Amino acid sequence: MRELAGKVAVITGAGSGFGLEFARAAVRHRMKVVLGDVQEDALEAAVREMRAAGAEAVGERIDVSKPEDLKRFADRALASFGEVHLLFNNAGVAGGGGYLWESRLSDWQWLLGVNVMGVVNGIRAFVPLMIEQDCECHVVNTASAAGLVSAPLMGVYNVSKHAVVTLSETLFHDLRVARSRIGVSVLCPAFVPTGISDSERNRPADLVESAPPTESQAMARKQSEKAVSSGKLTAAQVAQQTFQAVLEDRFYVITHPKMLPYVELRLQDIVQQRAPSDPFTYKPDVKPG
Ligand SMILES: NC(=O)c1ccc[n+]([C@@H]2O[C@H](COP(=O)([O-])OP(=O)(O)OC[C@H]3O[C@@H](n4cnc5c(N)ncnc54)[C@H](O)[C@@H]3O)[C@@H](O)[C@H]2O)c1
């Protein structure tokens, strides 16, 4: 998209972290914003903040894992502003770390429901509207660096984010086949301090796990909390880079380019048909080959 002012941005997971920063950036670009989140108090605070900054903003409580909520969200966006131009399928949760053979079905249901079906539901609710509008539009899906490599003890999250990368790549191809002008970007950040380590705050009651964590699950949790809290890039910087990619119509948004040697190593493992390398133990100064 070359021009953002006056256009409508729709953001899922807008109450915290990247989503909140996307909303702030959209407002700085003088866009109208439609904010969605499952956490009502955070959503209300975000809407208040955007209005106080002078923006036209509406909020809708949605659970992205539910297709009917995304349909209602799209109806609300159209009823409020008549059009939608920039969609952020961003809401996501982390958890389910530990050995895969110890993974819990409730973790699979929760993470795949939010991280994968949330994006699917967003695409199904909004892309047909964008196609019908036939004007400059763009979809940003929040995946992760975990969607580009396969780090140990993060199996459930890795699967969900690899799914978002391939969903985004396929959406890009499908739109070209359909001769649509809609742009697509996939955001793949490494660890950034946000509310992600506290994702359990929004876990649905029917998927809450009462069993105590196994040793591998406790280790994975400690490891990911430490990595998230020590991330150097801020969520605001991630949002700024993402808006730059939208303006440049760039597909891959790689906010941590230090990740790229690990991605290259994985691809070389595939091309050379050798065993997968562990991205956590690989030292990137040794050139993959
Ligand atoms: N922070 C990181 O290190 C990091 C790295 C890579 C990717 N990501 C991804 O970024 C996205 C945003 O996460 P964040 O880091 O800003 O975390 P966050 O917890 O700060 O924000 C996530 C938001 O999504 C909302 N949410 C959770 N479940 C929802 C549901 N079912 N329906 C609607 N909203 C829901 C939460 O209430 C919250 O406001 C996620 O997809 C996450 O997987 C985060």
Tab-separated table of N, CA and C and ligand atoms in Angstrom, residues 12-22 36-43 60-66 69-70 89-94 110 113-115 118-119 141-146 157 160-161 164 187-199 201-204 224 227-229 231 235 238 255-256, ligand 1:
chain	number	residue	atom	x	y	z
A	12	THR	N	-6.164	-7.987	15.071
A	12	THR	CA	-6.530	-8.950	16.118
A	12	THR	C	-5.392	-9.015	17.146
A	13	GLY	N	-5.764	-9.260	18.399
A	13	GLY	CA	-4.763	-9.249	19.472
A	13	GLY	C	-4.262	-7.837	19.710
A	14	ALA	N	-5.175	-6.855	19.606
A	14	ALA	CA	-4.782	-5.438	19.646
A	14	ALA	C	-4.608	-4.906	21.064
A	15	GLY	N	-4.864	-5.728	22.075
A	15	GLY	CA	-4.813	-5.235	23.450
A	15	GLY	C	-3.428	-5.209	24.056
A	16	SER	N	-2.442	-5.821	23.406
A	16	SER	CA	-1.125	-5.955	24.040
A	16	SER	C	-0.058	-6.171	22.968
A	17	GLY	N	1.195	-6.002	23.352
A	17	GLY	CA	2.336	-6.401	22.521
A	17	GLY	C	2.326	-5.832	21.111
A	18	PHE	N	2.578	-6.693	20.127
A	18	PHE	CA	2.657	-6.249	18.729
A	18	PHE	C	1.340	-5.608	18.271
A	19	GLY	N	0.215	-6.229	18.656
A	19	GLY	CA	-1.088	-5.735	18.198
A	19	GLY	C	-1.325	-4.300	18.647
A	20	LEU	N	-1.007	-4.012	19.899
A	20	LEU	CA	-1.174	-2.653	20.420
A	20	LEU	C	-0.256	-1.683	19.672
A	21	GLU	N	0.955	-2.135	19.370
A	21	GLU	CA	1.889	-1.266	18.637
A	21	GLU	C	1.462	-1.088	17.177
A	22	PHE	N	0.830	-2.122	16.583
A	22	PHE	CA	0.288	-1.940	15.230
A	22	PHE	C	-0.792	-0.857	15.259
A	36	GLY	N	-9.571	-5.828	17.794
A	36	GLY	CA	-10.196	-7.031	18.349
A	36	GLY	C	-9.265	-7.701	19.336
A	37	ASP	N	-9.825	-8.216	20.418
A	37	ASP	CA	-9.026	-8.971	21.392
A	37	ASP	C	-9.989	-9.779	22.253
A	38	VAL	N	-9.464	-10.865	22.811
A	38	VAL	CA	-10.290	-11.693	23.688
A	38	VAL	C	-10.307	-11.123	25.105
A	39	GLN	N	-9.308	-10.297	25.422
A	39	GLN	CA	-9.194	-9.751	26.789
A	39	GLN	C	-9.847	-8.374	26.833
A	40	GLU	N	-11.022	-8.323	27.426
A	40	GLU	CA	-11.871	-7.145	27.351
A	40	GLU	C	-11.226	-5.869	27.916
A	41	ASP	N	-10.605	-5.966	29.113
A	41	ASP	CA	-10.051	-4.745	29.733
A	41	ASP	C	-8.915	-4.166	28.880
A	42	ALA	N	-8.087	-5.054	28.330
A	42	ALA	CA	-6.970	-4.584	27.492
A	42	ALA	C	-7.506	-3.962	26.207
A	43	LEU	N	-8.558	-4.565	25.676
A	43	LEU	CA	-9.174	-4.054	24.438
A	43	LEU	C	-9.751	-2.654	24.679
A	60	GLU	N	-13.986	-4.693	19.361
A	60	GLU	CA	-14.931	-5.805	19.430
A	60	GLU	C	-14.234	-6.947	20.162
A	61	ARG	N	-14.899	-7.506	21.175
A	61	ARG	CA	-14.299	-8.656	21.856
A	61	ARG	C	-14.466	-9.878	20.963
A	62	ILE	N	-13.352	-10.482	20.599
A	62	ILE	CA	-13.407	-11.658	19.719
A	62	ILE	C	-12.452	-12.728	20.231
A	63	ASP	N	-12.843	-13.977	20.005
A	63	ASP	CA	-11.918	-15.093	20.174
A	63	ASP	C	-11.605	-15.556	18.757
A	64	VAL	N	-10.371	-15.331	18.304
A	64	VAL	CA	-10.052	-15.593	16.894
A	64	VAL	C	-10.194	-17.063	16.505
A	65	SER	N	-10.213	-17.957	17.496
A	65	SER	CA	-10.360	-19.376	17.160
A	65	SER	C	-11.790	-19.696	16.721
A	66	LYS	N	-12.699	-18.715	16.880
A	66	LYS	CA	-14.107	-18.954	16.535
A	66	LYS	C	-14.473	-18.236	15.240
A	69	ASP	N	-16.916	-15.355	15.416
A	69	ASP	CA	-16.428	-14.094	15.995
A	69	ASP	C	-15.751	-13.229	14.927
A	70	LEU	N	-15.041	-13.878	14.012
A	70	LEU	CA	-14.373	-13.121	12.940
A	70	LEU	C	-15.394	-12.560	11.964
A	89	ASN	N	-3.634	-10.258	11.062
A	89	ASN	CA	-3.990	-11.510	11.757
A	89	ASN	C	-2.862	-11.763	12.745
A	90	ASN	N	-2.994	-11.210	13.935
A	90	ASN	CA	-1.854	-11.136	14.846
A	90	ASN	C	-2.045	-11.886	16.159
A	91	ALA	N	-3.286	-12.040	16.626
A	91	ALA	CA	-3.504	-12.660	17.944
A	91	ALA	C	-2.820	-14.022	17.976
A	92	GLY	N	-2.134	-14.304	19.071
A	92	GLY	CA	-1.470	-15.598	19.183
A	92	GLY	C	-1.083	-15.862	20.627
A	93	VAL	N	-0.833	-17.121	20.905
A	93	VAL	CA	-0.460	-17.543	22.261
A	93	VAL	C	0.723	-18.496	22.189
A	94	ALA	N	1.500	-18.525	23.279
A	94	ALA	CA	2.640	-19.448	23.359
A	94	ALA	C	2.411	-20.407	24.515
A	110	TRP	N	-5.448	-25.618	21.975
A	110	TRP	CA	-5.418	-24.175	22.254
A	110	TRP	C	-4.524	-23.457	21.230
A	113	GLY	N	-5.791	-23.770	17.659
A	113	GLY	CA	-7.055	-23.008	17.550
A	113	GLY	C	-6.801	-21.517	17.381
A	114	VAL	N	-5.913	-20.967	18.200
A	114	VAL	CA	-5.671	-19.513	18.162
A	114	VAL	C	-4.679	-19.168	17.042
A	115	ASN	N	-3.509	-19.814	17.053
A	115	ASN	CA	-2.421	-19.379	16.160
A	115	ASN	C	-2.673	-19.738	14.697
A	118	GLY	N	-7.048	-19.059	13.964
A	118	GLY	CA	-7.275	-17.609	14.070
A	118	GLY	C	-6.927	-16.908	12.766
A	119	VAL	N	-5.798	-17.309	12.164
A	119	VAL	CA	-5.380	-16.695	10.893
A	119	VAL	C	-6.311	-17.152	9.762
A	141	ASN	N	0.177	-11.399	8.329
A	141	ASN	CA	-0.009	-12.502	9.282
A	141	ASN	C	1.196	-12.549	10.210
A	142	THR	N	0.950	-12.594	11.518
A	142	THR	CA	2.066	-12.713	12.458
A	142	THR	C	2.402	-14.189	12.634
A	143	ALA	N	3.559	-14.583	12.086
A	143	ALA	CA	4.084	-15.931	12.337
A	143	ALA	C	5.161	-15.764	13.399
A	144	SER	N	6.384	-16.197	13.115
A	144	SER	CA	7.476	-16.126	14.091
A	144	SER	C	8.720	-16.703	13.419
A	145	ALA	N	9.894	-16.411	14.009
A	145	ALA	CA	11.093	-17.125	13.574
A	145	ALA	C	10.899	-18.622	13.811
A	146	ALA	N	10.023	-18.960	14.776
A	146	ALA	CA	9.708	-20.375	15.041
A	146	ALA	C	8.967	-21.024	13.870
A	157	TYR	N	4.286	-24.982	19.443
A	157	TYR	CA	4.369	-23.605	18.917
A	157	TYR	C	4.995	-23.608	17.516
A	160	SER	N	2.534	-24.600	14.925
A	160	SER	CA	1.531	-23.554	14.655
A	160	SER	C	2.118	-22.437	13.792
A	161	LYS	N	3.388	-22.094	14.018
A	161	LYS	CA	3.963	-20.959	13.282
A	161	LYS	C	4.455	-21.357	11.893
A	164	VAL	N	1.518	-20.953	9.835
A	164	VAL	CA	1.203	-19.567	9.441
A	164	VAL	C	2.102	-19.118	8.287
A	187	LEU	N	5.059	-11.825	9.135
A	187	LEU	CA	5.984	-11.266	10.128
A	187	LEU	C	6.618	-12.416	10.922
A	188	CYS	N	7.962	-12.454	10.927
A	188	CYS	CA	8.675	-13.562	11.590
A	188	CYS	C	9.706	-13.045	12.586
A	189	PRO	N	9.262	-12.507	13.725
A	189	PRO	CA	10.236	-12.021	14.707
A	189	PRO	C	10.799	-13.146	15.566
A	190	ALA	N	11.993	-12.921	16.115
A	190	ALA	CA	12.508	-13.789	17.182
A	190	ALA	C	11.918	-13.259	18.501
A	191	PHE	N	12.578	-13.527	19.625
A	191	PHE	CA	11.992	-13.198	20.927
A	191	PHE	C	11.947	-11.671	21.180
A	192	VAL	N	10.775	-11.190	21.589
A	192	VAL	CA	10.564	-9.762	21.866
A	192	VAL	C	9.776	-9.661	23.174
A	193	PRO	N	10.187	-8.793	24.097
A	193	PRO	CA	9.426	-8.692	25.357
A	193	PRO	C	8.022	-8.105	25.149
A	194	THR	N	7.017	-8.925	25.375
A	194	THR	CA	5.589	-8.543	25.282
A	194	THR	C	4.884	-9.349	26.368
A	195	GLY	N	3.578	-9.474	26.258
A	195	GLY	CA	2.844	-10.288	27.224
A	195	GLY	C	2.826	-11.773	26.868
A	196	ILE	N	3.582	-12.190	25.866
A	196	ILE	CA	3.464	-13.566	25.331
A	196	ILE	C	3.776	-14.651	26.370
A	197	SER	N	4.737	-14.364	27.299
A	197	SER	CA	5.079	-15.395	28.302
A	197	SER	C	3.925	-15.626	29.276
A	198	ASP	N	2.998	-14.663	29.300
A	198	ASP	CA	1.857	-14.762	30.201
A	198	ASP	C	0.582	-15.109	29.411
A	199	SER	N	0.752	-15.866	28.323
A	199	SER	CA	-0.398	-16.197	27.451
A	199	SER	C	-1.510	-16.923	28.189
A	201	ARG	N	-3.019	-16.300	30.630
A	201	ARG	CA	-4.070	-15.423	31.181
A	201	ARG	C	-5.352	-15.490	30.353
A	202	ASN	N	-5.226	-15.844	29.075
A	202	ASN	CA	-6.396	-15.885	28.207
A	202	ASN	C	-6.742	-17.292	27.743
A	203	ARG	N	-6.237	-18.291	28.461
A	203	ARG	CA	-6.541	-19.671	28.067
A	203	ARG	C	-7.986	-19.996	28.445
A	204	PRO	N	-8.778	-20.535	27.503
A	204	PRO	CA	-10.177	-20.844	27.837
A	204	PRO	C	-10.266	-21.889	28.952
A	224	SER	N	12.026	-20.252	27.565
A	224	SER	CA	11.348	-19.280	26.709
A	224	SER	C	11.076	-17.975	27.457
A	227	ALA	N	14.309	-16.076	27.286
A	227	ALA	CA	14.584	-15.570	25.930
A	227	ALA	C	13.685	-14.373	25.618
A	228	VAL	N	12.394	-14.453	25.971
A	228	VAL	CA	11.462	-13.352	25.675
A	228	VAL	C	11.865	-12.105	26.458
A	229	SER	N	12.151	-12.273	27.763
A	229	SER	CA	12.441	-11.089	28.588
A	229	SER	C	13.779	-10.454	28.215
A	231	GLY	N	14.911	-10.180	25.094
A	231	GLY	CA	14.873	-9.671	23.716
A	231	GLY	C	15.224	-8.189	23.679
A	235	ALA	N	8.623	-4.128	20.841
A	235	ALA	CA	7.420	-4.375	20.031
A	235	ALA	C	7.150	-3.173	19.121
A	238	VAL	N	9.268	-3.510	16.099
A	238	VAL	CA	8.722	-4.555	15.221
A	238	VAL	C	7.557	-3.978	14.400
A	255	THR	N	12.562	-9.375	11.246
A	255	THR	CA	12.973	-8.278	12.132
A	255	THR	C	14.328	-8.551	12.796
A	256	HIS	N	14.718	-9.822	12.841
A	256	HIS	CA	15.994	-10.192	13.468
A	256	HIS	C	16.849	-10.892	12.412
B	1	LIG	N1	6.801	-11.749	21.665
B	1	LIG	C1	7.504	-12.619	20.962
B	1	LIG	O1	8.656	-12.988	21.333
B	1	LIG	C2	6.964	-13.144	19.666
B	1	LIG	C3	7.864	-13.635	18.710
B	1	LIG	C4	7.359	-14.124	17.512
B	1	LIG	C5	5.990	-14.106	17.261
B	1	LIG	N2	5.127	-13.637	18.211
B	1	LIG	C6	3.694	-13.631	17.881
B	1	LIG	O2	3.225	-12.304	17.950
B	1	LIG	C7	1.804	-12.314	18.117
B	1	LIG	C8	1.416	-11.304	19.175
B	1	LIG	O3	1.928	-11.738	20.430
B	1	LIG	P1	2.631	-10.755	21.463
B	1	LIG	O4	4.044	-11.173	21.581
B	1	LIG	O5	2.292	-9.349	21.146
B	1	LIG	O6	1.913	-11.252	22.816
B	1	LIG	P2	0.855	-10.506	23.794
B	1	LIG	O7	0.417	-11.558	24.742
B	1	LIG	O8	1.460	-9.267	24.329
B	1	LIG	O9	-0.342	-10.110	22.825
B	1	LIG	C9	-1.211	-11.079	22.272
B	1	LIG	C10	-2.628	-10.537	22.284
B	1	LIG	O10	-3.498	-11.539	21.704
B	1	LIG	C11	-4.657	-11.641	22.520
B	1	LIG	N3	-5.268	-12.967	22.375
B	1	LIG	C12	-4.857	-14.146	22.934
B	1	LIG	N4	-5.700	-15.121	22.595
B	1	LIG	C13	-6.662	-14.574	21.797
B	1	LIG	C14	-7.799	-15.085	21.137
B	1	LIG	N5	-8.155	-16.375	21.239
B	1	LIG	N6	-8.550	-14.234	20.388
B	1	LIG	C15	-8.225	-12.923	20.301
B	1	LIG	N7	-7.176	-12.379	20.928
B	1	LIG	C16	-6.389	-13.197	21.656
B	1	LIG	C17	-4.169	-11.371	23.934
B	1	LIG	O11	-5.218	-10.975	24.798
B	1	LIG	C18	-3.143	-10.264	23.699
B	1	LIG	O12	-3.732	-8.987	23.770
B	1	LIG	C19	1.449	-13.762	18.435
B	1	LIG	O13	0.924	-14.374	17.269
B	1	LIG	C20	2.777	-14.384	18.822
B	1	LIG	O14	2.800	-15.768	18.616
B	1	LIG	C21	5.592	-13.152	19.400
